[in-house]
Amino acid sequence: AQKITQTQPGMFVQEKEAVTLDCTYDTSDQSYGLFWYKQPSSGEMIFLIYQGSYDEQNATEGRYSLNFQKARKSANLVISASQLGDSAMYFCAMREGDTGGFKTIFGAGTRLFVKA
Amino acid sequence: GAGVSQSPSNKVTEKGKDVELRCDPISGHTALYWYRQSLGQGLEFLIYFQGNSAPDKSGLPSDRFSAERTGGSVSTLTIQRTQQEDSAVYLCASNPLGGLRADTQYFGPGTRLTVL
């Protein structure tokens, strides 16, 4: 079974609008962390945001926020006020703290295209 | 400070040859990962080293793949008898303390392997 599922292979958004990138996860652990990374065409991996399973508040980092719905096992990334430079691949990742031995696994990614 | 470095940056080899890929993590980082990323795809987990614990090799796709981490620092990923399907970018990442923390992984620039 897939541990991390990103159902949107590609997304388009108009510049200055908000966009939500979906991520669902599967774990039986109580302790886990969720991450989002951005990978521009240059290939580097850029950390965006982190949410711990025990965090009660949704994580926010500038224009990025994580819509964490624990019961639904979803951790969607919301990018507000999209910019042309946001065009990239976005990966959701999970680090499991109990059975997973703390290793981090990634979803297949969503390619975001920001239109001018 | 230096980031994660990988060498070589590019490797072209003939089918059936062995290759070694090297990763120098950030000094002091206890956790080290190898991932494989095929063109336009997500990150496939290969192997995870955490301190002095036995490595998690659950992601290695076949027994042609092996990895070592010497002295808790440098890691070498070895692919024996390479096949064309091994062609991909091999990414190394490290993070400071491991465990379930908000510390992000720091990624190297990757080694692009092409098997002819």
Coordinates of C-alpha atoms in Angstrom, one line a residue:
Chain A
A1 CA 0.0 0.0 0.0
Q2 CA 1.2 3.5 -0.8
K3 CA 2.3 5.3 2.3
I4 CA 2.1 8.8 0.7
T5 CA -0.4 9.5 -2.1
Q6 CA -0.4 12.6 -4.2
T7 CA -3.3 12.3 -6.6
Q8 CA -2.6 15.4 -8.7
P9 CA 0.2 14.7 -11.2
G10 CA -0.1 18.3 -12.5
M11 CA -1.8 21.5 -11.4
F12 CA -2.3 24.9 -13.0
V13 CA -2.9 28.1 -11.1
Q14 CA -3.2 31.7 -12.1
E15 CA -0.5 34.0 -10.7
K16 CA -1.6 35.7 -7.4
E17 CA -4.2 33.0 -6.8
A18 CA -4.1 30.4 -4.1
V19 CA -3.6 26.7 -4.8
T20 CA -4.0 23.5 -2.8
L21 CA -1.8 20.5 -3.4
D22 CA -3.3 17.3 -2.0
C23 CA -1.5 14.7 0.1
T24 CA -2.9 11.7 2.0
Y25 CA -0.8 9.3 4.0
D26 CA -1.2 5.9 5.6
T27 CA 0.3 5.0 8.9
S28 CA -0.6 3.2 12.1
D29 CA 2.0 5.1 14.1
Q30 CA 0.9 7.7 16.6
S31 CA 4.1 9.6 16.2
Y32 CA 5.0 10.9 12.8
G33 CA 6.0 14.0 10.9
L34 CA 4.9 15.4 7.6
F35 CA 7.0 17.5 5.3
W36 CA 6.6 19.3 2.0
Y37 CA 9.5 19.9 -0.4
K38 CA 9.8 21.9 -3.6
Q39 CA 12.0 20.8 -6.4
P40 CA 12.5 23.4 -9.2
S41 CA 13.8 22.5 -12.6
S42 CA 17.3 22.9 -11.2
G43 CA 16.8 19.7 -9.3
E44 CA 17.6 20.9 -5.8
M45 CA 15.2 19.9 -3.0
I46 CA 13.9 22.8 -0.9
F47 CA 12.2 22.2 2.4
L48 CA 9.0 24.2 2.8
I49 CA 7.1 23.2 5.8
Y50 CA 6.7 20.6 8.6
Q51 CA 3.8 19.3 10.7
G52 CA 4.1 17.0 13.6
S53 CA 1.4 14.5 14.4
Y54 CA 0.9 16.0 17.8
D55 CA 0.8 19.6 16.7
E56 CA -2.6 21.0 17.2
Q57 CA -2.1 24.0 15.1
N58 CA -1.7 23.9 11.3
A59 CA 1.8 24.8 10.3
T60 CA 2.5 28.0 8.4
E61 CA 5.6 29.4 6.8
G62 CA 5.1 32.6 4.9
R63 CA 2.9 31.9 1.9
Y64 CA 2.8 28.2 2.7
S65 CA 0.4 26.6 5.1
L66 CA -0.4 22.9 5.8
N67 CA -4.0 21.9 6.1
F68 CA -3.6 19.0 8.6
Q69 CA -6.6 16.8 9.0
K70 CA -5.5 14.0 11.2
A71 CA -8.6 11.9 11.2
R72 CA -8.7 12.0 7.4
K73 CA -4.9 11.4 7.2
S74 CA -4.5 14.4 4.9
A75 CA -1.8 17.0 4.9
N76 CA -2.6 19.3 2.0
L77 CA -0.2 22.2 1.1
V78 CA -1.8 25.6 0.5
I79 CA 0.2 28.2 -1.4
S80 CA -1.3 31.6 -1.2
A81 CA -0.7 34.4 -3.7
S82 CA 1.1 32.2 -6.3
Q83 CA 4.2 33.5 -8.0
L84 CA 5.8 32.5 -11.3
G85 CA 8.7 31.1 -9.3
D86 CA 6.4 28.7 -7.6
S87 CA 6.3 26.6 -10.7
A88 CA 8.1 23.3 -9.7
M89 CA 7.5 19.8 -8.5
Y90 CA 6.1 19.5 -5.0
F91 CA 6.7 16.4 -2.8
C92 CA 4.8 15.4 0.3
A93 CA 6.9 13.2 2.7
M94 CA 6.3 11.4 6.0
R95 CA 8.6 10.3 8.7
E96 CA 7.2 7.6 10.9
G97 CA 8.4 7.5 14.5
D98 CA 7.4 4.0 15.7
T99 CA 7.2 1.3 13.1
G100 CA 8.9 3.3 10.4
G101 CA 12.2 3.7 12.3
F102 CA 12.2 7.4 11.6
K103 CA 12.9 7.1 7.9
T104 CA 11.4 9.6 5.5
I105 CA 9.4 8.5 2.5
F106 CA 8.1 10.6 -0.3
G107 CA 5.1 10.8 -2.5
A108 CA 5.2 10.8 -6.3
G109 CA 4.9 14.5 -6.5
T110 CA 2.7 17.2 -8.1
R111 CA 4.0 19.4 -10.8
L112 CA 2.6 23.0 -10.4
F113 CA 2.5 25.4 -13.3
V114 CA 1.8 29.0 -12.4
K115 CA 0.4 31.0 -15.3
A116 CA 1.0 34.7 -15.8
Chain B
G1 CA 29.4 25.6 6.0
A2 CA 29.5 22.9 3.5
G3 CA 26.3 21.1 2.5
V4 CA 25.8 17.5 1.4
S5 CA 28.1 16.7 -1.4
Q6 CA 27.9 13.9 -3.9
S7 CA 30.3 12.5 -6.4
P8 CA 30.5 12.1 -9.3
S9 CA 27.8 14.5 -10.5
N10 CA 27.4 12.5 -13.6
K11 CA 28.3 8.9 -14.4
V12 CA 27.9 7.2 -17.7
T13 CA 28.6 3.5 -17.7
E14 CA 28.0 0.4 -19.8
K15 CA 25.5 -2.2 -18.9
G16 CA 27.0 -4.9 -16.7
K17 CA 29.6 -2.7 -15.1
D18 CA 29.8 -1.8 -11.4
V19 CA 29.5 1.7 -10.2
E20 CA 30.1 3.5 -6.9
L21 CA 28.4 6.6 -5.9
R22 CA 29.7 8.7 -3.0
C23 CA 27.9 10.9 -0.4
D24 CA 29.6 13.2 2.1
P25 CA 26.9 14.3 4.6
I26 CA 27.0 17.5 6.6
S27 CA 29.4 16.9 9.5
G28 CA 27.7 15.7 12.6
H29 CA 24.5 14.6 10.9
T30 CA 23.6 11.2 12.3
A31 CA 20.9 10.2 9.7
L32 CA 21.8 9.5 6.1
Y33 CA 19.5 8.5 3.3
W34 CA 19.8 7.3 -0.3
Y35 CA 16.9 7.9 -2.7
R36 CA 16.5 7.3 -6.4
Q37 CA 14.6 9.6 -8.7
S38 CA 13.8 8.6 -12.2
L39 CA 13.0 11.3 -14.8
G40 CA 10.0 13.3 -13.7
Q41 CA 9.2 10.9 -10.9
G42 CA 9.1 11.0 -7.1
L43 CA 11.8 9.9 -4.8
E44 CA 12.2 6.2 -4.2
F45 CA 13.6 5.4 -0.8
L46 CA 16.6 3.0 -1.0
I47 CA 18.4 2.9 2.3
Y48 CA 18.6 4.7 5.6
F49 CA 21.5 4.9 8.1
Q50 CA 20.8 6.2 11.6
G51 CA 23.8 6.5 13.9
N52 CA 25.2 3.1 14.9
S53 CA 21.9 1.3 14.3
A54 CA 21.7 -1.4 11.6
P55 CA 20.7 0.3 8.3
D56 CA 17.2 0.1 7.0
K57 CA 17.8 -1.6 3.6
S58 CA 14.1 -2.2 2.9
G59 CA 14.1 0.0 -0.2
L60 CA 17.0 -1.5 -2.1
P61 CA 15.4 -2.9 -5.3
S62 CA 17.7 -5.9 -5.7
D63 CA 20.8 -7.6 -4.3
R64 CA 22.8 -5.7 -6.9
F65 CA 22.4 -2.7 -4.7
S66 CA 24.4 -2.2 -1.5
A67 CA 25.5 0.7 0.6
E68 CA 28.0 1.3 3.4
R69 CA 28.5 4.2 5.8
T70 CA 32.0 4.3 7.2
G71 CA 32.7 5.9 10.5
G72 CA 29.2 7.3 10.7
S73 CA 30.1 9.8 7.9
V74 CA 30.8 9.1 4.3
S75 CA 28.5 6.7 2.5
T76 CA 29.0 4.7 -0.7
L77 CA 26.2 3.3 -2.8
T78 CA 27.3 0.4 -5.0
I79 CA 25.4 -0.9 -7.9
Q80 CA 26.8 -4.1 -9.4
R81 CA 26.2 -5.3 -12.9
T82 CA 24.3 -2.2 -13.8
Q83 CA 21.1 -2.4 -16.0
Q84 CA 19.5 0.3 -18.1
E85 CA 16.7 0.6 -15.7
D86 CA 19.2 1.7 -13.1
S87 CA 19.5 5.0 -15.0
A88 CA 18.3 7.7 -12.6
V89 CA 19.4 10.5 -10.4
Y90 CA 20.6 9.2 -7.0
L91 CA 20.1 11.6 -4.2
C92 CA 21.7 11.5 -0.8
A93 CA 20.3 13.4 2.2
S94 CA 21.2 13.8 5.8
N95 CA 19.6 15.3 8.8
P96 CA 21.1 16.3 12.1
L97 CA 19.7 14.2 14.8
G98 CA 17.3 11.7 13.3
G99 CA 14.3 10.7 15.2
L100 CA 11.0 12.4 15.0
R101 CA 12.0 16.0 14.9
A102 CA 11.2 18.9 12.7
D103 CA 14.7 19.0 11.4
T104 CA 14.6 18.8 7.7
Q105 CA 16.7 16.7 5.5
Y106 CA 19.5 18.4 3.6
F107 CA 19.8 17.0 0.1
G108 CA 22.9 16.7 -2.0
P109 CA 22.9 17.7 -5.7
G110 CA 22.6 14.1 -6.8
T111 CA 24.5 11.8 -9.1
R112 CA 23.0 11.4 -12.6
L113 CA 23.6 7.8 -13.6
T114 CA 23.2 6.7 -17.2
V115 CA 23.6 3.1 -18.1
L116 CA 24.1 2.5 -21.8

